[in-house]
Amino acid sequence: METLHQPLMQLAQSEKMAVLGGLVAGMTHEMSSPLGIAVMAVSHLEAITQKIQHEFLTSQLSRTSLEKFLKNTSESIAIIQKNLDRTADLLKSFKQMAIDRASERKHEFNLLQYIDDILLSLKPKLKPTAHTVVVDCPKDLRIHSYPGIFSQIFTNLIMNSLTHGFETIPNGQIRINIVQDNDTLRVIYQDNGKGIPEEHLEKLFHLFFTTRYGQGGSGLGLNIIYNLVTQKLGGKIMCESTVGQGTTFTIHIPSAMVQLPD
Ligand SMILES: Nc1ncnc2c1ncn2[C@@H]1O[C@H](COP(=O)(O)OP(=O)(O)OP(=O)(O)O)[C@@H](O)[C@H]1O
Ligand SMILES: [Mg+2]
């Protein structure tokens, strides 16, 4: 078992690096515009400062020219400040996401808030579509676990609904239900997409099982989820599906695994 286990964990690691790579690409893209604007404003400041210096040194400096310089300067400073603030905010949020995903630190978090954060980070994928996501989770449910793992699980499930389930459905619905009873935390993830044929269900979590081979599918996503749920969260995952009606993934995590420390 150990020999099989090892490459799978290495793959989970390489997916994590791929996710980080995507994060870095996203960060570069998002940060380049405010940084570019700030750099432009600094060059402008440099040019008008040189001009005013020249006017001063050659005793050509007029009151109007000085007034214009002061107005221009404060405008440029405001632009630089705003755009650098924006860059710093982006950096902070990306850094937090990278920490959550890369480190395996267990900590306490509000599950509903965390799911909302994940949905926010998927907005560029969801927003251009008419698909909806409804989350039903107790507002005050705090758990002690690995948030990065939950992020990987939900991101993969949602991406699968979008690429496979809703392939030909313009207005699909995703429902995420979180139910807590005494000894189990249940995550019920449902989409009303095209469904999965029965003969595929038994190999669904197998490594490299994909129906989109050669079209961007690698068959990694559900295998990674399976390993995370069973090995990291000590839980189990099941899938039920009806072709033409939709797919439901149910994850059971023993409460003891996500209990808050005393
Ligand atoms: N919500 C869904 N609706 C319909 N089919 C699904 C759904 N989720 C998964 N599948 C099927 O299960 C297969 C395996 O999913 P998995 O996430 O492991 O791989 P993939 O999405 O094809 O590739 P990768 O995730 O590596 O990019 C998919 O190719 C698809 O056929
Ligand atoms: Mg997938």
XYZ file of N, CA and C and ligand atoms in Angstrom:
818
model
N 0.841 -1.208 0.000
C 0.000 0.000 0.000
C 0.873 1.254 0.000
N 1.979 1.148 0.740
C 2.874 2.288 0.897
C 3.417 2.768 -0.454
N 3.699 1.799 -1.358
C 4.283 2.169 -2.651
C 3.276 2.931 -3.512
N 1.993 2.581 -3.336
C 0.957 3.273 -4.096
C 0.715 4.665 -3.511
N 0.693 4.676 -2.198
C 0.418 5.866 -1.404
C 1.408 7.001 -1.730
N 2.683 6.629 -1.838
C 3.741 7.619 -2.005
C 3.586 8.466 -3.287
N 3.468 7.817 -4.465
C 3.300 8.631 -5.672
C 2.045 9.488 -5.634
N 0.988 8.983 -4.986
C -0.250 9.759 -4.925
C -0.027 11.037 -4.136
N 0.698 10.912 -3.019
C 0.957 12.091 -2.212
C 1.860 13.065 -2.972
N 2.778 12.480 -3.766
C 3.638 13.353 -4.573
C 2.811 14.126 -5.587
N 1.781 13.435 -6.123
C 0.907 14.110 -7.083
C 0.113 15.213 -6.412
N -0.374 14.918 -5.183
C -1.111 15.945 -4.442
C -0.198 17.150 -4.253
N 1.069 16.859 -3.976
C 2.053 17.922 -3.802
C 2.244 18.699 -5.110
N 2.300 17.949 -6.233
C 2.537 18.659 -7.490
C 1.311 19.456 -7.910
N 0.112 18.953 -7.563
C -1.091 19.759 -7.839
C -1.055 21.040 -7.011
N -0.571 20.898 -5.747
C -0.482 22.058 -4.867
C 0.460 23.090 -5.493
N 1.578 22.601 -6.057
C 2.515 23.512 -6.700
C 1.863 24.140 -7.938
N 1.050 23.331 -8.652
C 0.373 23.859 -9.839
C -0.614 24.947 -9.427
N -1.316 24.702 -8.303
C -2.267 25.693 -7.801
C -1.507 26.968 -7.435
N -0.351 26.795 -6.782
C 0.470 27.947 -6.416
C 0.936 28.693 -7.661
N 1.308 27.911 -8.695
C 1.722 28.518 -9.966
C 0.607 29.378 -10.533
N -0.623 28.834 -10.487
C -1.785 29.570 -10.979
C -2.006 30.833 -10.168
N -1.786 30.699 -8.868
C -1.953 31.823 -7.949
C -0.960 32.934 -8.294
N 0.281 32.514 -8.564
C 1.330 33.481 -8.904
C 0.986 34.180 -10.223
N 0.500 33.382 -11.195
C 0.116 33.974 -12.479
C -0.995 34.997 -12.275
N -1.989 34.618 -11.454
C -3.106 35.521 -11.160
C -2.620 36.782 -10.473
N -1.707 36.617 -9.535
C -1.190 37.737 -8.763
C -0.430 38.709 -9.680
N 0.423 38.149 -10.542
C 1.198 38.975 -11.470
C 0.263 39.814 -12.332
N -0.764 39.112 -12.842
C -1.729 39.767 -13.718
C -2.458 40.899 -12.996
N -2.968 40.591 -11.801
C -3.763 41.567 -11.057
C -2.940 42.751 -10.571
N -1.677 42.457 -10.179
C -0.862 43.527 -9.601
C -0.216 44.403 -10.649
N -0.144 43.913 -11.892
C 0.603 44.687 -12.888
C -0.087 46.008 -13.229
N -1.430 46.067 -13.207
C -2.031 47.354 -13.569
C -1.845 48.447 -12.516
N -2.157 48.207 -11.222
C -1.906 49.304 -10.273
C -0.425 49.677 -10.177
N 0.462 48.671 -10.276
C 1.897 48.986 -10.213
C 2.313 49.821 -11.420
N 1.801 49.432 -12.596
C 2.112 50.166 -13.830
C 1.648 51.619 -13.726
N 0.457 51.814 -13.174
C -0.083 53.177 -13.026
C 0.796 53.983 -12.066
N 1.211 53.349 -10.957
C 2.069 54.047 -9.982
C 3.404 54.429 -10.617
N 3.976 53.519 -11.386
C 5.260 53.810 -12.049
C 5.108 54.988 -13.021
N 3.997 54.986 -13.759
C 3.734 56.090 -14.693
C 3.640 57.422 -13.954
N 2.949 57.420 -12.821
C 2.774 58.656 -12.050
C 4.106 59.142 -11.485
N 4.973 58.209 -11.089
C 6.297 58.598 -10.587
C 7.118 59.245 -11.709
N 7.071 58.676 -12.914
C 7.815 59.272 -14.034
C 7.309 60.679 -14.316
N 5.987 60.832 -14.250
C 5.393 62.146 -14.464
C 5.912 63.136 -13.421
N 5.935 62.699 -12.134
C 6.455 63.540 -11.050
C 7.902 63.943 -11.316
N 8.682 62.979 -11.759
C 10.100 63.237 -12.037
C 10.246 64.306 -13.123
N 9.436 64.158 -14.176
C 9.524 65.112 -15.289
C 9.126 66.518 -14.858
N 8.019 66.651 -14.111
C 7.593 68.010 -13.750
C 8.531 68.620 -12.700
N 9.139 67.753 -11.879
C 10.105 68.275 -10.891
C 11.346 68.819 -11.595
N 11.822 68.089 -12.593
C 12.994 68.552 -13.359
C 12.714 69.892 -14.029
N 11.474 69.990 -14.570
C 11.095 71.210 -15.278
C 11.087 72.396 -14.316
N 10.485 72.189 -13.148
C 10.372 73.288 -12.181
C 11.749 73.668 -11.626
N 12.618 72.653 -11.454
C 13.982 72.910 -10.982
C 14.722 73.809 -11.979
N 14.559 73.448 -13.250
C 15.202 74.230 -14.310
C 14.698 75.672 -14.292
N 13.386 75.839 -14.171
C 12.800 77.182 -14.137
C 13.330 77.976 -12.943
N 13.479 77.266 -11.807
C 13.965 77.924 -10.593
C 15.422 78.354 -10.757
N 16.249 77.424 -11.257
C 17.688 77.711 -11.389
C 17.973 78.800 -12.413
N 17.079 78.932 -13.407
C 17.301 79.951 -14.441
C 16.442 81.201 -14.193
N 15.936 81.271 -12.954
C 15.113 82.413 -12.527
C 13.933 82.691 -13.456
N 13.337 81.611 -13.942
C 12.168 81.775 -14.823
C 10.878 81.342 -14.119
N 10.991 81.002 -12.842
C 9.846 80.423 -12.145
C 8.772 81.470 -11.864
N 7.581 81.224 -12.449
C 6.479 82.163 -12.216
C 5.541 81.590 -11.152
N 4.707 82.421 -10.619
C 3.736 82.003 -9.618
C 2.757 80.971 -10.202
N 2.282 81.237 -11.417
C 1.344 80.327 -12.100
C 1.990 78.952 -12.275
N 3.239 78.963 -12.690
C 3.947 77.710 -12.936
C 4.094 76.909 -11.629
N 4.401 77.632 -10.545
C 4.547 76.961 -9.244
C 3.208 76.380 -8.779
N 2.135 77.173 -8.976
C 0.805 76.700 -8.580
C 0.427 75.416 -9.330
N 0.724 75.432 -10.639
C 0.411 74.280 -11.488
C 1.213 73.060 -11.015
N 2.479 73.301 -10.691
C 3.349 72.216 -10.213
C 2.790 71.594 -8.927
N 2.390 72.474 -7.977
C 1.885 71.963 -6.699
C 0.610 71.134 -6.894
N -0.265 71.612 -7.802
C -1.517 70.901 -8.060
C -1.226 69.523 -8.678
N -0.335 69.546 -9.684
C 0.063 68.311 -10.356
C 0.693 67.309 -9.394
N 1.534 67.844 -8.504
C 2.235 66.977 -7.553
C 1.256 66.279 -6.624
N 0.314 67.061 -6.076
C -0.583 66.401 -5.115
C -1.503 65.404 -5.811
N -1.871 65.697 -7.059
C -2.677 64.725 -7.822
C -1.907 63.425 -8.030
N -0.644 63.583 -8.455
C 0.178 62.391 -8.710
C 0.384 61.581 -7.439
N 0.617 62.282 -6.336
C 0.835 61.565 -5.068
C -0.415 60.774 -4.686
N -1.597 61.377 -4.882
C -2.843 60.664 -4.554
C -2.982 59.405 -5.411
N -2.636 59.536 -6.697
C -2.735 58.371 -7.600
C -1.772 57.275 -7.167
N -0.541 57.682 -6.844
C 0.468 56.691 -6.428
C 0.016 55.987 -5.150
N -0.475 56.800 -4.208
C -0.904 56.225 -2.931
C -2.020 55.187 -3.118
N -3.023 55.565 -3.900
C -4.158 54.672 -4.126
C -3.714 53.358 -4.764
N -2.854 53.494 -5.777
C -2.457 52.295 -6.509
C -1.487 51.418 -5.732
N -0.640 52.036 -4.919
C 0.243 51.217 -4.083
C -0.560 50.537 -2.969
N -1.560 51.243 -2.430
C -2.440 50.620 -1.431
C -3.126 49.392 -2.029
N -3.610 49.578 -3.259
C -4.302 48.482 -3.951
C -3.343 47.300 -4.143
N -2.100 47.591 -4.541
C -1.102 46.536 -4.736
C -0.836 45.812 -3.417
N -0.698 46.603 -2.337
C -0.417 46.001 -1.031
C -1.572 45.103 -0.587
N -2.821 45.572 -0.830
C -3.990 44.751 -0.468
C -4.004 43.435 -1.229
N -3.728 43.537 -2.547
C -3.708 42.328 -3.376
C -2.655 41.358 -2.860
N -1.488 41.905 -2.568
C -0.379 41.076 -2.097
C -0.771 40.361 -0.805
N -1.433 41.115 0.083
C -1.828 40.549 1.367
C -2.812 39.388 1.173
N -3.802 39.605 0.283
C -4.798 38.547 0.111
C -4.198 37.330 -0.582
N -3.325 37.573 -1.557
C -2.702 36.433 -2.248
C -1.774 35.671 -1.308
N -1.096 36.427 -0.449
C -0.178 35.806 0.492
C -0.955 34.883 1.431
N -2.111 35.380 1.909
C -2.920 34.568 2.808
C -3.383 33.292 2.112
N -3.797 33.455 0.834
C -4.253 32.279 0.086
C -3.120 31.282 -0.092
N -1.923 31.801 -0.383
C -0.775 30.929 -0.601
C -0.412 30.201 0.697
N -0.500 30.920 1.812
C -0.187 30.298 3.098
C -1.192 29.181 3.380
N -2.483 29.506 3.193
C -3.518 28.512 3.461
C -3.320 27.261 2.631
N -2.941 27.447 1.374
C -2.830 26.296 0.501
C -1.545 25.525 0.723
N -0.455 26.245 0.945
C 0.832 25.570 0.952
C 1.166 24.944 2.300
N 0.794 25.632 3.367
C 1.196 25.087 4.660
C 0.135 24.122 5.141
N 0.526 23.218 5.959
C -0.407 22.214 6.442
C -0.783 22.518 7.888
N -0.693 23.777 8.233
C -1.007 24.168 9.595
C -2.502 24.043 9.862
N -2.835 23.362 10.955
C -4.232 23.251 11.336
C -4.595 24.514 12.084
N -5.723 25.127 11.769
C -6.161 26.204 12.648
C -7.662 26.352 12.646
N -8.131 27.210 13.531
C -9.563 27.333 13.734
C -10.119 28.339 12.733
N -11.217 27.993 12.084
C -11.829 28.956 11.165
C -13.332 28.722 11.063
N -14.014 29.783 10.631
C -15.453 29.711 10.416
C -15.690 29.121 9.019
N -16.353 27.976 8.971
C -16.461 27.237 7.706
C -17.250 28.015 6.652
N -18.384 28.624 7.056
C -19.206 29.355 6.083
C -18.416 30.526 5.477
N -17.713 31.261 6.351
C -16.906 32.388 5.855
C -15.837 31.905 4.897
N -15.251 30.765 5.223
C -14.178 30.246 4.379
C -14.724 29.816 3.007
N -15.916 29.178 3.010
C -16.525 28.774 1.735
C -16.834 30.034 0.907
N -17.331 31.078 1.571
C -17.611 32.334 0.863
C -16.335 32.901 0.230
N -15.211 32.808 0.960
C -13.921 33.263 0.419
C -13.524 32.478 -0.823
N -13.754 31.155 -0.763
C -13.405 30.306 -1.907
C -14.247 30.722 -3.114
N -15.555 30.955 -2.866
C -16.438 31.351 -3.968
C -15.998 32.686 -4.564
N -15.533 33.572 -3.690
C -15.058 34.876 -4.152
C -13.840 34.713 -5.066
N -12.948 33.801 -4.667
C -11.744 33.620 -5.486
C -12.071 32.922 -6.803
N -13.250 32.267 -6.870
C -13.654 31.617 -8.124
C -14.537 32.530 -8.985
N -14.743 33.752 -8.514
C -15.637 34.678 -9.199
C -15.326 34.869 -10.688
N -14.035 34.999 -11.063
C -13.754 35.147 -12.493
C -14.286 33.981 -13.330
N -14.420 32.795 -12.721
C -14.942 31.625 -13.442
C -16.468 31.623 -13.417
N -17.043 32.044 -12.283
C -18.498 31.958 -12.116
C -19.242 33.147 -12.715
N -18.633 34.326 -12.580
C -19.329 35.553 -12.948
C -19.798 35.618 -14.404
N -18.960 35.168 -15.369
C -19.432 35.260 -16.754
C -20.537 34.260 -17.090
N -20.909 33.389 -16.148
C -21.935 32.387 -16.430
C -23.224 32.727 -15.673
N -24.287 31.942 -15.966
C -25.550 32.158 -15.244
C -25.732 31.074 -14.182
N -24.650 30.361 -13.854
C -24.735 29.318 -12.833
C -24.844 29.947 -11.434
N -25.534 29.244 -10.550
C -25.657 29.782 -9.192
C -25.113 28.782 -8.168
N -24.617 29.322 -7.083
C -24.131 28.479 -5.986
C -24.874 28.886 -4.718
N -25.520 27.932 -4.083
C -26.225 28.213 -2.827
C -25.520 27.443 -1.718
N -25.185 28.147 -0.657
C -24.496 27.493 0.456
C -25.403 27.480 1.678
N -25.580 26.311 2.255
C -26.392 26.185 3.458
C -25.497 25.597 4.547
N -25.037 26.472 5.433
C -24.079 26.050 6.454
C -24.361 26.862 7.713
N -24.354 26.228 8.880
C -24.577 26.999 10.106
C -23.593 28.172 10.176
N -24.147 29.367 10.449
C -23.354 30.605 10.423
C -22.166 30.582 11.385
N -22.384 29.972 12.538
C -21.356 30.066 13.580
C -20.524 28.791 13.702
N -20.550 27.970 12.650
C -19.790 26.714 12.712
C -18.286 26.969 12.555
N -17.555 26.772 13.639
C -16.104 26.925 13.590
C -15.488 25.545 13.677
N -14.503 25.293 12.834
C -13.843 23.989 12.913
C -12.338 24.187 13.054
N -11.663 23.147 13.468
C -10.210 23.187 13.639
C -9.638 22.196 12.649
N -9.157 22.721 11.525
C -8.705 21.807 10.479
C -7.762 22.540 9.524
N -7.599 21.963 8.343
C -6.706 22.551 7.342
C -7.550 23.300 6.322
N -7.624 24.627 6.394
C -8.478 25.348 5.443
C -8.067 25.108 3.989
N -6.767 24.965 3.751
C -6.284 24.750 2.379
C -6.881 23.502 1.752
N -7.108 22.486 2.590
C -7.683 21.233 2.077
C -9.126 21.468 1.653
N -9.864 22.208 2.463
C -11.256 22.525 2.105
C -11.288 23.348 0.817
N -10.312 24.235 0.682
C -10.247 25.048 -0.525
C -10.010 24.169 -1.750
N -9.065 23.225 -1.640
C -8.796 22.327 -2.770
C -10.013 21.477 -3.105
N -10.708 20.978 -2.067
C -11.877 20.121 -2.290
C -12.977 20.903 -3.025
N -13.357 22.057 -2.476
C -14.468 22.802 -3.095
C -14.088 23.343 -4.469
N -12.841 23.809 -4.604
C -12.431 24.346 -5.900
C -12.518 23.260 -6.974
N -12.000 22.069 -6.670
C -12.056 20.979 -7.641
C -13.486 20.550 -7.952
N -14.339 20.463 -6.910
C -15.733 20.041 -7.143
C -16.452 21.066 -8.028
N -16.242 22.343 -7.716
C -16.931 23.392 -8.483
C -16.409 23.429 -9.921
N -15.091 23.333 -10.077
C -14.532 23.332 -11.436
C -15.068 22.143 -12.240
N -15.241 21.000 -11.566
C -15.798 19.837 -12.259
C -17.249 20.080 -12.684
N -18.049 20.694 -11.793
C -19.438 20.983 -12.171
C -19.449 21.911 -13.380
N -18.555 22.907 -13.359
C -18.546 23.866 -14.466
C -18.093 23.209 -15.767
N -16.989 22.442 -15.712
C -16.466 21.916 -16.986
C -17.201 20.674 -17.457
N -17.598 19.788 -16.540
C -18.261 18.553 -16.968
C -19.781 18.669 -16.842
N -20.244 18.898 -15.603
C -21.688 18.890 -15.339
C -22.450 19.889 -16.189
N -21.942 21.100 -16.257
C -22.673 22.174 -16.945
C -22.149 22.431 -18.356
N -21.500 21.415 -18.907
C -20.906 21.557 -20.235
C -21.901 22.153 -21.241
N -23.153 21.670 -21.182
C -24.141 22.159 -22.143
C -25.329 22.826 -21.441
N -25.127 23.143 -20.156
C -26.224 23.743 -19.382
C -25.846 25.182 -19.031
N -26.615 26.159 -19.493
C -26.200 27.551 -19.254
C -26.460 28.042 -17.829
N -27.499 27.496 -17.188
C -27.846 28.025 -15.859
C -27.934 26.929 -14.807
N -26.796 26.301 -14.580
C -26.746 25.209 -13.605
C -26.814 25.706 -12.178
N -27.174 24.778 -11.283
C -27.241 25.130 -9.859
C -26.351 24.203 -9.041
N -25.599 24.826 -8.156
C -24.767 24.066 -7.227
C -25.308 24.334 -5.827
N -25.442 23.276 -5.049
C -25.858 23.444 -3.641
C -24.803 22.830 -2.745
N -24.379 23.574 -1.762
C -23.436 23.032 -0.784
C -24.121 23.056 0.573
N -24.324 21.869 1.140
C -24.969 21.765 2.454
C -23.972 21.244 3.466
N -23.884 21.940 4.578
C -23.008 21.453 5.640
C -23.885 21.107 6.831
N -23.818 19.859 7.257
C -24.653 19.407 8.372
C -23.748 18.820 9.446
N -24.005 19.255 10.676
C -23.173 18.750 11.759
C -24.032 17.963 12.721
N -23.734 16.686 12.901
C -24.384 15.992 14.014
C -23.306 15.615 15.026
N -23.676 14.795 15.979
C -22.768 14.553 17.102
C -21.379 14.118 16.695
N -21.324 13.096 15.822
C -19.995 12.557 15.576
C -19.502 12.726 14.139
N -20.306 13.397 13.303
C -19.890 13.545 11.910
C -20.191 14.939 11.353
N -19.239 15.447 10.600
C -19.498 16.658 9.834
C -19.764 16.191 8.405
N -20.957 16.510 7.904
C -21.300 16.045 6.558
C -21.294 17.211 5.581
N -20.614 17.017 4.477
C -20.594 18.004 3.406
C -21.328 17.379 2.233
N -22.441 18.003 1.860
C -23.201 17.464 0.718
C -23.098 18.475 -0.416
N -22.458 18.031 -1.489
C -22.224 18.910 -2.629
C -23.041 18.368 -3.804
N -23.881 19.222 -4.349
C -24.806 18.767 -5.394
C -24.788 19.688 -6.594
N -24.803 19.091 -7.800
C -25.088 19.951 -8.957
C -26.214 19.324 -9.765
N -26.902 20.129 -10.562
C -27.985 19.584 -11.389
C -27.536 19.501 -12.844
N -26.281 19.047 -12.981
C -25.697 18.961 -14.319
C -26.041 17.685 -15.057
N -25.201 17.338 -16.030
C -25.527 16.223 -16.932
C -25.441 14.855 -16.256
N -24.784 14.789 -15.093
C -24.691 13.514 -14.387
C -23.552 12.636 -14.892
N -23.358 11.510 -14.196
C -22.254 10.597 -14.517
C -22.839 9.215 -14.767
N -22.544 8.597 -15.908
C -23.087 7.262 -16.189
C -22.636 6.249 -15.126
N -23.516 5.293 -14.838
C -23.247 4.341 -13.762
C -21.915 3.625 -13.926
N -21.577 3.291 -15.170
C -20.332 2.527 -15.382
C -19.074 3.347 -15.071
N -19.235 4.666 -14.945
C -18.076 5.498 -14.597
C -17.909 5.670 -13.093
N -19.019 5.422 -12.357
C -19.000 5.751 -10.929
C -17.924 4.999 -10.154
N -17.712 3.713 -10.521
C -16.759 2.933 -9.714
C -15.305 3.359 -9.939
N -15.016 3.990 -11.078
C -13.623 4.407 -11.299
C -13.449 5.924 -11.167
N -14.491 6.572 -10.670
C -14.503 8.027 -10.604
C -13.316 8.614 -9.839
N -12.942 7.952 -8.739
C -11.872 8.490 -7.892
C -10.501 7.934 -8.278
N -10.485 7.084 -9.311
C -9.207 6.510 -9.739
C -8.322 7.591 -10.359
N -7.020 7.421 -10.103
C -6.052 8.344 -10.678
C -6.119 8.274 -12.204
N -6.145 9.407 -12.836
C -6.144 9.555 -14.303
C -7.460 9.174 -14.974
N -8.526 8.923 -14.183
C -9.799 8.686 -14.866
C -10.390 10.031 -15.304
N -10.527 10.174 -16.594
C -11.115 11.410 -17.125
C -11.898 11.080 -18.393
N -12.963 11.847 -18.631
C -13.677 11.683 -19.905
C -13.279 12.818 -20.849
N -12.316 13.601 -20.423
C -11.866 14.713 -21.266
C -10.386 14.596 -21.584
N -9.957 13.362 -21.816
C -8.567 13.156 -22.163
C -8.255 13.881 -23.472
N -7.193 14.650 -23.480
C -6.833 15.398 -24.691
C -7.590 16.714 -24.813
N -8.483 16.967 -23.878
C -9.221 18.243 -23.900
C -9.034 18.971 -22.573
N -7.858 18.815 -22.025
C -7.552 19.531 -20.783
C -7.834 18.744 -19.516
N -8.417 17.550 -19.639
C -8.693 16.746 -18.446
C -7.508 15.832 -18.148
N -7.143 15.712 -16.872
C -6.039 14.812 -16.544
C -6.474 13.707 -15.582
N -7.687 13.844 -15.036
C -8.163 12.824 -14.102
C -7.458 12.880 -12.757
N -7.059 14.061 -12.371
C -6.367 14.245 -11.091
C -7.317 14.706 -9.991
N -8.242 15.603 -10.359
C -9.049 16.327 -9.373
C -9.716 15.441 -8.325
N -10.516 14.463 -8.770
C -11.269 13.659 -7.807
C -10.367 12.706 -7.031
N -9.257 12.275 -7.658
C -8.313 11.426 -6.936
C -7.652 12.213 -5.803
N -7.335 13.440 -6.078
C -6.739 14.296 -5.044
C -7.737 14.522 -3.906
N -8.995 14.821 -4.279
C -10.031 15.000 -3.251
C -10.142 13.736 -2.400
N -10.162 12.583 -3.067
C -10.285 11.298 -2.359
C -9.152 11.131 -1.340
N -7.924 11.418 -1.786
C -6.773 11.276 -0.883
C -6.828 12.270 0.265
N -7.226 13.495 -0.031
C -7.304 14.499 1.028
C -8.343 14.095 2.069
N -9.520 13.679 1.575
C -10.612 13.321 2.501
C -10.230 12.106 3.341
N -9.709 11.059 2.680
C -9.467 9.824 3.420
C -8.190 9.894 4.263
N -7.140 10.526 3.710
C -5.866 10.502 4.435
C -5.670 11.684 5.371
N -6.084 12.866 4.938
C -5.828 14.049 5.765
C -6.968 14.340 6.739
N -8.205 14.027 6.302
C -9.335 14.350 7.168
C -9.910 13.110 7.842
N -9.357 11.962 7.537
C -9.827 10.718 8.152
C -11.286 10.413 7.832
N -11.754 10.899 6.682
C -13.172 10.741 6.354
C -13.404 9.831 5.162
N -14.619 9.907 4.632
C -14.920 9.152 3.412
C -15.735 10.008 2.457
N -15.691 9.631 1.193
C -16.422 10.388 0.172
C -17.176 9.425 -0.729
N -18.411 9.782 -1.040
C -19.238 8.945 -1.906
C -19.831 9.799 -3.019
N -20.159 9.149 -4.113
C -20.792 9.882 -5.207
C -22.040 9.150 -5.676
N -23.102 9.901 -5.844
C -24.323 9.358 -6.446
C -24.664 10.250 -7.620
N -25.148 9.630 -8.696
C -25.458 10.471 -9.845
C -26.517 9.832 -10.717
N -27.320 10.667 -11.322
C -28.307 10.193 -12.285
C -28.107 10.997 -13.560
N -27.878 10.269 -14.650
C -27.645 10.954 -15.922
C -28.848 11.839 -16.255
N -28.567 13.064 -16.609
C -29.626 14.007 -16.967
C -30.186 14.766 -15.769
N -29.808 14.330 -14.550
C -30.371 15.015 -13.374
C -29.341 15.709 -12.504
N -28.178 15.103 -12.403
C -27.160 15.758 -11.592
C -26.325 14.800 -10.775
N -25.419 15.379 -10.036
C -24.430 14.600 -9.297
C -24.361 15.091 -7.855
N -24.232 14.150 -6.931
C -24.087 14.508 -5.514
C -22.850 13.837 -4.934
N -21.990 14.648 -4.338
C -20.860 14.106 -3.588
C -21.160 14.302 -2.110
N -21.003 13.245 -1.330
C -21.201 13.356 0.120
C -19.898 13.016 0.821
N -19.469 13.920 1.666
C -18.227 13.712 2.410
C -18.566 13.621 3.889
N -18.072 12.582 4.532
C -18.267 12.423 5.983
C -16.929 12.586 6.675
N -16.852 13.516 7.590
C -15.620 13.702 8.353
C -15.943 13.471 9.827
N -15.195 12.592 10.495
C -15.457 12.383 11.927
C -15.272 13.705 12.679
N -16.250 14.058 13.523
C -16.172 15.340 14.247
C -14.875 15.482 15.018
N -14.367 14.350 15.528
C -13.141 14.394 16.332
C -11.976 14.971 15.521
N -12.032 14.800 14.187
C -10.938 15.288 13.334
C -10.961 16.799 13.144
N -12.140 17.409 13.384
C -12.243 18.855 13.139
C -12.677 19.606 14.402
N -12.497 18.922 15.537
C -12.928 19.525 16.791
C -11.986 20.652 17.215
N -12.598 21.666 17.831
C -11.780 22.761 18.345
C -10.977 22.256 19.535
N -9.732 22.718 19.652
C -8.959 22.301 20.826
C -9.536 22.953 22.083
N -9.431 22.278 23.221
C -9.996 22.841 24.467
C -9.185 24.024 24.965
N -19.907 17.299 -11.479
C -19.662 16.425 -12.456
N -20.586 16.194 -13.413
C -20.366 15.296 -14.405
N -19.232 14.588 -14.536
C -18.277 14.765 -13.609
C -18.432 15.691 -12.527
N -17.326 15.638 -11.757
C -16.519 14.739 -12.333
N -17.058 14.221 -13.451
C -16.478 13.150 -14.301
O -15.413 12.546 -13.573
C -14.213 12.579 -14.323
C -13.026 12.691 -13.384
O -12.988 13.964 -12.725
P -11.601 14.532 -12.248
O -11.833 15.833 -11.590
O -10.893 13.492 -11.460
O -10.768 14.705 -13.587
P -10.960 15.815 -14.734
O -11.837 16.911 -14.249
O -11.376 15.121 -15.980
O -9.459 16.352 -14.911
P -8.672 17.297 -13.871
O -9.520 17.462 -12.658
O -7.415 16.574 -13.580
O -8.476 18.554 -14.615
C -14.392 13.733 -15.276
O -13.593 13.595 -16.437
C -15.895 13.673 -15.592
O -16.158 12.712 -16.571
Mg -11.503 17.842 -12.412
